[in-house]
Amino acid sequence: MGKKQKVEAVTPMNEDFARWYTDVISKTELVDYSPVKGFMVIRPYGYAIWENIQKEYDKRFKETGHQNMYFPLLIPESLLKKEAEHVEGFAPEVAWVTHGGGKELAERLCIRPTSETIICSMYSKWLNTYRQLPFKYNQWCSVVRWEKTTRPFLRTSEFLWQEGHTLHETYDEAQEETMQMLDIYRDVAEEYLAIPMVVGKKSEKEKFAGAYSTYTMEALMHDGQALQSGTSHNLGQHFTKAFEISYLDRENNQANPYHTSWGISTRLIGAIIMVHGDDNGLVLPPKIAPTQLVIIPIAQHKEGVLDAAYEIKNSLKEKFRVELDDMDGYTPGWKFNQWEMKGVPIRLEIGPRDIEEGQCILARRDTGEKVQVSLEDLATTIEKLLDEIQDNMYQKALNMREQKTSIAEDMNEFKDNLTKNPGFIKAMWCGSRECEDKIKDETGATLRCVPFEQEVIGDGTCVCCREKANDMAYFARAY
Amino acid sequence: MGKKQKVEAVTPMNEDFARWYTDVISKTELVDYSPVKGFMVIRPYGYAIWENIQKEYDKRFKETGHQNMYFPLLIPESLLKKEAEHVEGFAPEVAWVTHGGGKELAERLCIRPTSETIICSMYSKWLNTYRQLPFKYNQWCSVVRWEKTTRPFLRTSEFLWQEGHTLHETYDEAQEETMQMLDIYRDVAEEYLAIPMVVGKKSEKEKFAGAYSTYTMEALMHDGQALQSGTSHNLGQHFTKAFEISYLDRENNQANPYHTSWGISTRLIGAIIMVHGDDNGLVLPPKIAPTQLVIIPIAQHKEGVLDAAYEIKNSLKEKFRVELDDMDGYTPGWKFNQWEMKGVPIRLEIGPRDIEEGQCILARRDTGEKVQVSLEDLATTIEKLLDEIQDNMYQKALNMREQKTSIAEDMNEFKDNLTKNPGFIKAMWCGSRECEDKIKDETGATLRCVPFEQEVIGDGTCVCCREKANDMAYFARAY
């Protein structure tokens, strides 16, 4: 077996987490910086992860009766301004098109930062009667929000996402939809991306511009910072009234429907990197890894080795996303490092002696363990191992989060925890904006959400003002 | 069986083809006009067709070793200007972003009209050695080209497409790639969309801005106008030199790679409508129809009818894209019309007497024929019928094209044909820009392509100048 050469190492996580992150994404060729500041290029390996994420979410959306569609990229300024809170939230960060086809435009058009306004303008045209409801539509597209400081996947001036937009007869139905989509978000994130999520409600301060309520799933990264990973909004009738969407209801009256929107984005790739990665690079969950298994022939110039490797590949390729690295001029050790860096869940090594003995070696990316297995029933063995890796990665991420989650009864404890064990802090909150702001000012931690799973911390008084508090909330510094 | 009510008819094709087209797309809810002039909304039914087209092309791209990626929406003006012919071709029709994040930008950014320039700027960064070649990448995205007069799917200021961008060591390899992609375009168009294509080379006048050679597939619409349906460009080294993309070749010298790009777009949906549609609306080829079969219960209030209909649906839904229209308050005849309008390939009717006799009726959208079939082996019967419909639609379209294709030996015949039987005109061409321009000025017909399948028309002299001509070309008025 080739000697393991430690080439092209990444900055260790503990030394500089931000540097580790950018090292990993550039060495694995997930993204690159484009000539336009703040805009990134998603390279094939990164995009393949996105396609796998998309595929699963899209399937779930369709299973729950949603259909895809496509709305224009550009939104007239007058439309963006129709819902007051919305324009206030988004106007400062939009990009404006002022010229087209060689002429100055009569009205400026913004590149969509999100599509509520243009979609509502069309829904008002399409909706006539309660018989048409619900409207359950979604679009996959890119959006632009001008950002001052950017970081690939986490915060960029353009990103890829999906935005669902639904209309319903009643508030309850809209609320049910809002919850259903959040649940789908969490379910795929936990089951496919192996990332445990805290789900709950955003505070008034943190909710979407124009929403009645915003719900979120929040993940915890290796460095103890939180990442908002998907949001689902009950928009009430804010937009449907502003955009005069109305229909003839069951009692023959004109009514405004209730409205939801919900989105996840390429940000999830950032979460995968920062939750599962280690000092050897990416660690990808089998269910979304572009390559689930890589075959590396040992002493590939020896007779029969490459043939055996190809035979294995062919026998597995229907069931798994498998690659064979038969590049000449590189040692197996060099290849091990490369594929480790890329986070491929299983490495299969096959050399002359293995072939004689009818076996091969499987090495797990998540634990580093190696096992000798028989070439018989190889597919079954690999299938089980991939499941085991997927489960282990979730469990490991959950343990990491639990280890980095603490409780605080007062501000001293709060600050102390944030210094000694950065992560989620569970604390009681009185519900006031003052306390929320004060906590942020003093600690840099923001209120991530009021989780659905409640508990009482200490004597039940607000961690900040020590008045009676009804809610327990998660706080953290966040991306 | 319900009486057929002729409600909501579309303008007959022969009366006003343009009106027929817009009637069909609006009544079937394929698209709608957005608040921004020239930009369209692709509604769920239209988008579902696009998803089916995408799926097949994407599969073929991947089978031939291409990977997807994503490049930024915005391109700096300085990049757009690097290749001289390219900027001249595209600058007049781009949209300019001048403000972002509340500030005027130092440099204007255009919304991509196509991505050669930004992709080349990144390729120059990524490519170092011949060992990395070929680069075979593609992206699915939307592009913006400001248009004065627009028509849904055919010409809009924003459209959805894919753009492949590859780099190769030699001219021959690039040429081979260019031809391979054109062949995939044609193959899917013919096999899935059931649209026969003429394939060939564009004239210098009609080629892509910056290309060495452009190849095209051209389809003929019901009204005798041609539609350019997909193009594949051998870009030579025009862009790779302008963008200084170079690599260390096998002889250790710096070399510029050879370059291709190729694209198909939502325009193909326009082709499907205008090639297959009739006075009752859309006719969709089974392989890309969002719904392949619709079940319409007859006398659905009668005991057992809906149960039987659901049972049939359940037995078919794994194999086919099937819907059951159990809406109350509409006659079967009304439903027949609706689904006919939507172009669903097969309608399955099931009523009380059918159930008793263990049979149902299948009605074909393409021919109007109805057959009584046994409920046993229903899936096999339907599978065969869908294949038959797919083949028949292709054959019908081919007949239509052949009937509308004529030859012309001189300009009188050319003009005469265009008036009496508008369509493709095959004629000899000397290769000069003068004759090409003159033909367009006098007849409105453009040179669609010099087809790969050549023949000699008449005495082999140019239809326009009557000098010796080496090429036979297809001419037509075009969208």
Tab-separated table of N, CA and C in Angstrom, chain A residues 32-36 39-44 47 51 58 62 67-74 76 79 92 94-102 105 109 111 118 121-122 125-126 131 137 142 144 146 158 160 328 330, chain B residues 32-36 39-44 47 51 58 62 67-74 76 79 92 94-102 105 109 111 118 121-122 125-126 131 137 142 144 146 158 160 328 330:
chain	number	residue	atom	x	y	z
A	32	ASP	N	-15.761	28.929	-6.287
A	32	ASP	CA	-14.662	29.857	-6.506
A	32	ASP	C	-15.237	31.267	-6.487
A	33	TYR	N	-14.361	32.244	-6.293
A	33	TYR	CA	-14.796	33.635	-6.297
A	33	TYR	C	-14.884	34.108	-7.737
A	34	SER	N	-15.908	34.863	-8.053
A	34	SER	CA	-16.094	35.319	-9.430
A	34	SER	C	-15.525	36.726	-9.586
A	35	PRO	N	-15.491	37.248	-10.819
A	35	PRO	CA	-14.973	38.610	-11.002
A	35	PRO	C	-15.880	39.679	-10.378
A	36	VAL	N	-17.105	39.313	-10.020
A	36	VAL	CA	-17.983	40.302	-9.387
A	36	VAL	C	-17.965	40.068	-7.881
A	39	PHE	N	-20.131	37.610	-5.504
A	39	PHE	CA	-20.823	36.587	-6.304
A	39	PHE	C	-19.903	35.379	-6.446
A	40	MET	N	-20.460	34.195	-6.260
A	40	MET	CA	-19.583	33.032	-6.353
A	40	MET	C	-19.953	32.123	-7.522
A	41	VAL	N	-18.957	31.351	-7.942
A	41	VAL	CA	-19.186	30.315	-8.943
A	41	VAL	C	-19.341	29.001	-8.188
A	42	ILE	N	-20.408	28.289	-8.448
A	42	ILE	CA	-20.539	26.965	-7.834
A	42	ILE	C	-19.972	25.960	-8.819
A	43	ARG	N	-18.862	25.335	-8.429
A	43	ARG	CA	-18.176	24.410	-9.325
A	43	ARG	C	-18.873	23.042	-9.329
A	44	PRO	N	-18.516	22.181	-10.278
A	44	PRO	CA	-19.277	20.933	-10.441
A	44	PRO	C	-19.447	20.093	-9.167
A	47	TYR	N	-21.974	21.842	-7.085
A	47	TYR	CA	-23.290	21.817	-7.711
A	47	TYR	C	-23.925	20.432	-7.644
A	51	GLU	N	-27.578	19.507	-6.405
A	51	GLU	CA	-28.554	18.724	-7.179
A	51	GLU	C	-29.159	17.602	-6.328
A	58	ASP	N	-37.373	18.524	-3.778
A	58	ASP	CA	-38.358	18.645	-4.847
A	58	ASP	C	-39.346	17.478	-4.814
A	62	LYS	N	-43.415	17.803	-4.249
A	62	LYS	CA	-44.388	17.249	-5.190
A	62	LYS	C	-45.295	16.244	-4.492
A	67	GLN	N	-46.528	22.297	-7.115
A	67	GLN	CA	-46.040	22.269	-8.498
A	67	GLN	C	-45.025	23.393	-8.692
A	68	ASN	N	-44.074	23.167	-9.572
A	68	ASN	CA	-43.081	24.199	-9.860
A	68	ASN	C	-43.541	25.147	-10.954
A	69	MET	N	-43.000	26.334	-10.947
A	69	MET	CA	-43.293	27.331	-11.973
A	69	MET	C	-42.102	28.280	-12.023
A	70	TYR	N	-42.163	29.281	-12.901
A	70	TYR	CA	-41.066	30.242	-12.971
A	70	TYR	C	-41.569	31.662	-13.173
A	71	PHE	N	-41.130	32.547	-12.289
A	71	PHE	CA	-41.501	33.965	-12.365
A	71	PHE	C	-40.311	34.803	-12.814
A	72	PRO	N	-40.595	35.982	-13.402
A	72	PRO	CA	-39.506	36.813	-13.917
A	72	PRO	C	-38.477	37.200	-12.855
A	73	LEU	N	-37.280	37.371	-13.347
A	73	LEU	CA	-36.127	37.788	-12.548
A	73	LEU	C	-36.276	39.219	-12.043
A	74	LEU	N	-36.965	40.046	-12.822
A	74	LEU	CA	-37.008	41.484	-12.521
A	74	LEU	C	-38.373	41.931	-11.998
A	76	PRO	N	-40.675	45.390	-10.914
A	76	PRO	CA	-40.762	46.857	-10.970
A	76	PRO	C	-40.721	47.456	-9.558
A	79	LEU	N	-43.956	47.658	-7.577
A	79	LEU	CA	-44.469	46.414	-6.973
A	79	LEU	C	-43.753	46.126	-5.655
A	92	PRO	N	-32.993	48.207	0.809
A	92	PRO	CA	-31.581	48.589	0.936
A	92	PRO	C	-30.608	47.593	0.293
A	94	VAL	N	-31.154	45.590	-2.569
A	94	VAL	CA	-31.412	45.091	-3.918
A	94	VAL	C	-30.473	45.712	-4.952
A	95	ALA	N	-30.409	45.038	-6.105
A	95	ALA	CA	-29.662	45.543	-7.258
A	95	ALA	C	-30.675	46.104	-8.246
A	96	TRP	N	-30.373	47.271	-8.816
A	96	TRP	CA	-31.315	47.944	-9.709
A	96	TRP	C	-30.866	47.924	-11.160
A	97	VAL	N	-31.776	47.510	-12.010
A	97	VAL	CA	-31.556	47.612	-13.444
A	97	VAL	C	-32.177	48.923	-13.901
A	98	THR	N	-31.353	49.751	-14.539
A	98	THR	CA	-31.848	51.067	-14.950
A	98	THR	C	-31.866	51.229	-16.469
A	99	HIS	N	-31.102	50.356	-17.160
A	99	HIS	CA	-31.027	50.455	-18.618
A	99	HIS	C	-31.229	49.088	-19.250
A	100	GLY	N	-31.946	49.065	-20.355
A	100	GLY	CA	-32.146	47.817	-21.080
A	100	GLY	C	-32.311	48.095	-22.558
A	101	GLY	N	-31.702	47.270	-23.391
A	101	GLY	CA	-31.837	47.444	-24.839
A	101	GLY	C	-31.344	48.809	-25.299
A	102	GLY	N	-30.328	49.334	-24.618
A	102	GLY	CA	-29.730	50.594	-25.037
A	102	GLY	C	-30.469	51.837	-24.581
A	105	LEU	N	-34.624	52.987	-18.644
A	105	LEU	CA	-35.990	52.489	-18.409
A	105	LEU	C	-36.848	53.555	-17.735
A	109	LEU	N	-36.081	48.573	-12.298
A	109	LEU	CA	-36.479	47.190	-11.998
A	109	LEU	C	-35.443	46.615	-11.054
A	111	ILE	N	-33.614	43.275	-9.293
A	111	ILE	CA	-33.452	41.826	-9.426
A	111	ILE	C	-34.073	41.208	-8.182
A	118	ILE	N	-43.920	39.979	-6.895
A	118	ILE	CA	-44.308	39.701	-8.284
A	118	ILE	C	-45.274	38.519	-8.338
A	121	SER	N	-48.681	39.731	-7.416
A	121	SER	CA	-49.329	40.500	-8.482
A	121	SER	C	-49.976	39.571	-9.504
A	122	MET	N	-49.398	38.394	-9.717
A	122	MET	CA	-49.988	37.432	-10.646
A	122	MET	C	-51.126	36.644	-9.985
A	125	LYS	N	-54.389	38.121	-10.249
A	125	LYS	CA	-54.994	38.001	-11.579
A	125	LYS	C	-55.618	36.604	-11.749
A	126	TRP	N	-54.984	35.607	-11.161
A	126	TRP	CA	-55.405	34.226	-11.393
A	126	TRP	C	-56.536	33.758	-10.478
A	131	ARG	N	-62.953	27.654	-5.176
A	131	ARG	CA	-62.753	26.352	-5.818
A	131	ARG	C	-61.321	26.156	-6.317
A	137	TYR	N	-47.600	26.473	-5.068
A	137	TYR	CA	-46.567	26.560	-6.093
A	137	TYR	C	-45.190	26.869	-5.508
A	142	SER	N	-32.383	31.743	-8.732
A	142	SER	CA	-31.362	32.465	-7.972
A	142	SER	C	-31.947	33.800	-7.560
A	144	VAL	N	-30.872	37.802	-5.673
A	144	VAL	CA	-29.748	38.708	-5.421
A	144	VAL	C	-30.063	39.610	-4.234
A	146	TRP	N	-27.693	42.366	-2.146
A	146	TRP	CA	-26.362	42.970	-2.092
A	146	TRP	C	-25.807	42.892	-0.675
A	158	GLU	N	-25.458	36.708	-4.512
A	158	GLU	CA	-26.425	35.901	-5.270
A	158	GLU	C	-26.396	34.501	-4.676
A	160	LEU	N	-28.569	30.427	-4.813
A	160	LEU	CA	-29.618	29.583	-5.389
A	160	LEU	C	-30.534	29.134	-4.261
A	328	ASP	N	-2.878	7.482	-13.581
A	328	ASP	CA	-1.502	7.020	-13.537
A	328	ASP	C	-0.625	8.081	-12.887
A	330	TYR	N	0.202	8.619	-9.750
A	330	TYR	CA	-0.043	9.048	-8.378
A	330	TYR	C	-0.035	7.821	-7.467
B	32	ASP	N	-48.130	33.222	-18.670
B	32	ASP	CA	-48.905	34.449	-18.570
B	32	ASP	C	-47.933	35.617	-18.745
B	33	TYR	N	-48.474	36.774	-19.058
B	33	TYR	CA	-47.647	37.964	-19.191
B	33	TYR	C	-47.406	38.543	-17.808
B	34	SER	N	-46.181	38.982	-17.554
B	34	SER	CA	-45.852	39.522	-16.231
B	34	SER	C	-45.982	41.037	-16.247
B	35	PRO	N	-45.847	41.676	-15.082
B	35	PRO	CA	-45.922	43.149	-15.051
B	35	PRO	C	-44.750	43.811	-15.769
B	36	VAL	N	-43.694	43.062	-16.067
B	36	VAL	CA	-42.573	43.669	-16.790
B	36	VAL	C	-42.690	43.281	-18.257
B	39	PHE	N	-41.373	40.046	-20.308
B	39	PHE	CA	-41.016	38.959	-19.397
B	39	PHE	C	-42.259	38.118	-19.140
B	40	MET	N	-42.113	36.803	-19.186
B	40	MET	CA	-43.287	35.968	-18.992
B	40	MET	C	-43.189	35.126	-17.725
B	41	VAL	N	-44.341	34.740	-17.233
B	41	VAL	CA	-44.422	33.803	-16.122
B	41	VAL	C	-44.679	32.431	-16.727
B	42	ILE	N	-43.873	31.448	-16.372
B	42	ILE	CA	-44.150	30.091	-16.829
B	42	ILE	C	-44.977	29.410	-15.752
B	43	ARG	N	-46.219	29.110	-16.094
B	43	ARG	CA	-47.145	28.543	-15.113
B	43	ARG	C	-46.887	27.038	-14.952
B	44	PRO	N	-47.461	26.430	-13.918
B	44	PRO	CA	-47.109	25.035	-13.609
B	44	PRO	C	-47.227	24.063	-14.780
B	47	TYR	N	-44.331	24.726	-16.993
B	47	TYR	CA	-43.067	24.386	-16.343
B	47	TYR	C	-42.873	22.875	-16.266
B	51	GLU	N	-39.693	20.761	-17.319
B	51	GLU	CA	-38.990	19.813	-16.453
B	51	GLU	C	-38.763	18.479	-17.169
B	58	ASP	N	-30.689	16.599	-19.651
B	58	ASP	CA	-29.696	16.531	-18.579
B	58	ASP	C	-29.100	15.130	-18.471
B	62	LYS	N	-25.139	14.153	-19.003
B	62	LYS	CA	-24.352	13.441	-17.991
B	62	LYS	C	-23.791	12.137	-18.553
B	67	GLN	N	-20.761	17.794	-16.598
B	67	GLN	CA	-21.226	18.064	-15.239
B	67	GLN	C	-21.848	19.448	-15.189
B	68	ASN	N	-22.804	19.621	-14.303
B	68	ASN	CA	-23.435	20.933	-14.148
B	68	ASN	C	-22.686	21.802	-13.146
B	69	MET	N	-22.862	23.092	-13.306
B	69	MET	CA	-22.270	24.056	-12.378
B	69	MET	C	-23.128	25.320	-12.451
B	70	TYR	N	-22.736	26.362	-11.704
B	70	TYR	CA	-23.509	27.604	-11.752
B	70	TYR	C	-22.598	28.822	-11.695
B	71	PHE	N	-22.764	29.695	-12.681
B	71	PHE	CA	-21.984	30.934	-12.753
B	71	PHE	C	-22.859	32.132	-12.421
B	72	PRO	N	-22.228	33.231	-11.962
B	72	PRO	CA	-23.010	34.408	-11.551
B	72	PRO	C	-23.886	34.971	-12.670
B	73	LEU	N	-24.978	35.532	-12.221
B	73	LEU	CA	-25.964	36.189	-13.077
B	73	LEU	C	-25.396	37.444	-13.731
B	74	LEU	N	-24.473	38.119	-13.042
B	74	LEU	CA	-24.017	39.438	-13.495
B	74	LEU	C	-22.583	39.389	-14.029
B	76	PRO	N	-19.378	41.866	-15.459
B	76	PRO	CA	-18.843	43.234	-15.566
B	76	PRO	C	-18.730	43.652	-17.034
B	79	LEU	N	-15.615	42.652	-18.953
B	79	LEU	CA	-15.514	41.258	-19.418
B	79	LEU	C	-16.307	41.062	-20.701
B	92	PRO	N	-26.046	45.542	-27.554
B	92	PRO	CA	-27.283	46.323	-27.744
B	92	PRO	C	-28.496	45.744	-27.008
B	94	VAL	N	-28.534	43.979	-23.919
B	94	VAL	CA	-28.416	43.581	-22.516
B	94	VAL	C	-29.108	44.570	-21.583
B	95	ALA	N	-29.351	44.069	-20.355
B	95	ALA	CA	-29.887	44.904	-19.280
B	95	ALA	C	-28.737	45.242	-18.344
B	96	TRP	N	-28.685	46.496	-17.919
B	96	TRP	CA	-27.560	46.954	-17.090
B	96	TRP	C	-27.971	47.225	-15.660
B	97	VAL	N	-27.202	46.644	-14.740
B	97	VAL	CA	-27.368	46.968	-13.326
B	97	VAL	C	-26.376	48.077	-13.015
B	98	THR	N	-26.898	49.180	-12.492
B	98	THR	CA	-26.029	50.335	-12.210
B	98	THR	C	-25.937	50.637	-10.718
B	99	HIS	N	-26.901	50.107	-9.935
B	99	HIS	CA	-26.927	50.392	-8.501
B	99	HIS	C	-27.130	49.098	-7.721
B	100	GLY	N	-26.411	48.979	-6.614
B	100	GLY	CA	-26.597	47.818	-5.749
B	100	GLY	C	-26.326	48.196	-4.309
B	101	GLY	N	-27.151	47.683	-3.397
B	101	GLY	CA	-26.922	47.971	-1.985
B	101	GLY	C	-26.984	49.463	-1.684
B	102	GLY	N	-27.830	50.185	-2.441
B	102	GLY	CA	-28.018	51.607	-2.161
B	102	GLY	C	-26.940	52.516	-2.745
B	105	LEU	N	-22.746	51.713	-8.702
B	105	LEU	CA	-21.596	50.828	-8.860
B	105	LEU	C	-20.477	51.509	-9.636
B	109	LEU	N	-22.784	46.403	-14.504
B	109	LEU	CA	-22.823	44.942	-14.650
B	109	LEU	C	-24.001	44.593	-15.539
B	111	ILE	N	-26.766	41.804	-16.953
B	111	ILE	CA	-27.352	40.496	-16.664
B	111	ILE	C	-26.972	39.593	-17.830
B	118	ILE	N	-17.970	35.307	-18.798
B	118	ILE	CA	-17.652	35.077	-17.386
B	118	ILE	C	-17.087	33.679	-17.184
B	121	SER	N	-13.481	33.698	-18.172
B	121	SER	CA	-12.617	34.362	-17.193
B	121	SER	C	-12.267	33.402	-16.056
B	122	MET	N	-13.162	32.468	-15.729
B	122	MET	CA	-12.873	31.481	-14.692
B	122	MET	C	-12.040	30.326	-15.238
B	125	LYS	N	-8.483	30.785	-15.086
B	125	LYS	CA	-7.920	30.622	-13.746
B	125	LYS	C	-7.730	29.132	-13.427
B	126	TRP	N	-8.637	28.307	-13.912
B	126	TRP	CA	-8.646	26.895	-13.521
B	126	TRP	C	-7.716	26.007	-14.342
B	131	ARG	N	-3.512	17.706	-18.800
B	131	ARG	CA	-4.081	16.604	-18.035
B	131	ARG	C	-5.509	16.910	-17.546
B	137	TYR	N	-18.529	21.205	-19.081
B	137	TYR	CA	-19.480	21.708	-18.089
B	137	TYR	C	-20.713	22.354	-18.729
B	142	SER	N	-31.410	31.170	-16.262
B	142	SER	CA	-32.178	32.074	-17.113
B	142	SER	C	-31.224	33.126	-17.652
B	144	VAL	N	-31.086	37.028	-19.995
B	144	VAL	CA	-31.894	38.200	-20.361
B	144	VAL	C	-31.342	38.837	-21.633
B	146	TRP	N	-32.816	41.919	-24.028
B	146	TRP	CA	-33.902	42.880	-24.184
B	146	TRP	C	-34.481	42.821	-25.592
B	158	GLU	N	-36.578	37.488	-21.121
B	158	GLU	CA	-35.896	36.521	-20.265
B	158	GLU	C	-36.349	35.137	-20.710
B	160	LEU	N	-35.503	30.630	-20.084
B	160	LEU	CA	-34.758	29.584	-19.405
B	160	LEU	C	-34.029	28.753	-20.461
B	328	ASP	N	-66.716	17.530	-9.287
B	328	ASP	CA	-68.172	17.527	-9.301
B	328	ASP	C	-68.697	18.724	-10.085
B	330	TYR	N	-69.380	19.149	-13.277
B	330	TYR	CA	-69.053	19.318	-14.693
B	330	TYR	C	-69.431	18.058	-15.456
